[in-house]
């Protein structure tokens, strides 16, 4: 059964910033990247634990890659087994950034 997906304001803002920065010069590319990120996030609805844990950044954080971007998210509850209630997308950032500086 799919879990509920939610986005933080920061994550939505990140996605919009990525789109706008690319669209200034390449509208079609911006749309393609936006769609790829949204499709990857949609997979979390049925495969919420598919991301790699990133306890080095934050204890409950998981990460999915949609190169060159990283989708940082957490599950509710933060467990490796059993049913989940939801997934919250925390940030969507360029993978070349200093991730620990985000938090």
XYZ file of C-alpha atoms in Angstrom:
103
model
C 0.000 0.000 0.000
C 1.470 3.409 -0.946
C 2.525 5.768 1.810
C 1.669 9.461 2.006
C 4.260 11.789 0.436
C 4.733 15.336 1.726
C 7.239 18.066 0.912
C 8.744 20.632 3.267
C 8.622 24.234 2.122
C 12.422 24.136 1.765
C 12.220 21.110 -0.548
C 9.543 22.718 -2.739
C 11.599 25.918 -2.864
C 14.692 23.892 -3.805
C 12.863 22.249 -6.701
C 11.515 25.574 -7.932
C 14.978 27.175 -7.687
C 16.516 24.321 -9.687
C 13.825 24.646 -12.340
C 14.103 28.435 -12.623
C 17.912 28.442 -12.784
C 17.973 25.950 -15.651
C 14.916 27.351 -17.456
C 16.580 30.747 -17.920
C 18.670 29.182 -20.677
C 17.135 25.775 -21.379
C 13.387 25.478 -20.809
C 13.084 21.928 -22.157
C 15.986 20.718 -20.012
C 14.457 22.315 -16.918
C 11.165 20.529 -17.558
C 12.934 17.214 -18.098
C 14.914 17.516 -14.846
C 11.813 18.618 -12.917
C 9.902 15.588 -14.243
C 12.763 13.197 -13.415
C 12.960 14.443 -9.824
C 9.188 14.227 -9.357
C 9.157 10.693 -10.827
C 11.926 9.579 -8.461
C 10.026 11.035 -5.495
C 6.863 9.233 -6.633
C 8.730 5.914 -6.337
C 9.030 6.582 -2.610
C 5.270 6.153 -2.337
C 5.679 2.420 -2.921
C 9.370 1.956 -2.034
C 9.951 4.351 0.867
C 13.110 2.667 2.109
C 14.910 2.625 -1.245
C 17.176 5.527 -0.293
C 20.499 5.262 1.487
C 20.600 6.307 5.138
C 22.672 9.446 5.767
C 23.120 9.466 9.533
C 26.312 11.458 9.017
C 24.119 14.416 8.039
C 21.064 13.849 10.252
C 19.994 10.757 12.222
C 16.736 10.020 10.363
C 17.785 11.229 6.906
C 17.743 9.118 3.742
C 18.982 10.056 0.289
C 18.029 9.252 -3.293
C 20.152 10.292 -6.254
C 18.759 11.820 -9.429
C 22.127 12.996 -10.706
C 23.403 15.552 -10.154
C 20.688 16.210 -7.563
C 20.064 14.559 -4.222
C 16.610 14.047 -2.769
C 16.897 14.112 1.018
C 13.957 12.648 2.899
C 12.800 10.928 6.067
C 10.285 8.206 6.780
C 7.624 8.183 9.492
C 8.394 6.327 11.639
C 12.159 6.135 11.185
C 12.523 2.348 11.051
C 14.069 -0.204 8.728
C 11.212 -2.686 9.164
C 7.461 -2.669 9.558
C 4.766 -0.438 8.126
C 5.350 3.233 7.413
C 2.866 6.081 7.581
C 4.597 8.530 5.306
C 7.613 10.052 3.626
C 8.632 13.691 3.953
C 10.883 15.226 1.310
C 13.221 17.487 3.281
C 15.492 19.017 0.608
C 16.402 18.647 -3.078
C 19.959 19.843 -3.615
C 22.916 19.708 -5.957
C 25.031 16.736 -4.912
C 28.204 18.815 -5.076
C 27.095 20.956 -2.120
C 28.365 20.549 1.420
C 25.405 18.583 2.772
C 26.227 18.979 6.448
C 26.093 22.765 6.004
C 22.406 22.490 4.983
C 21.388 21.514 8.491
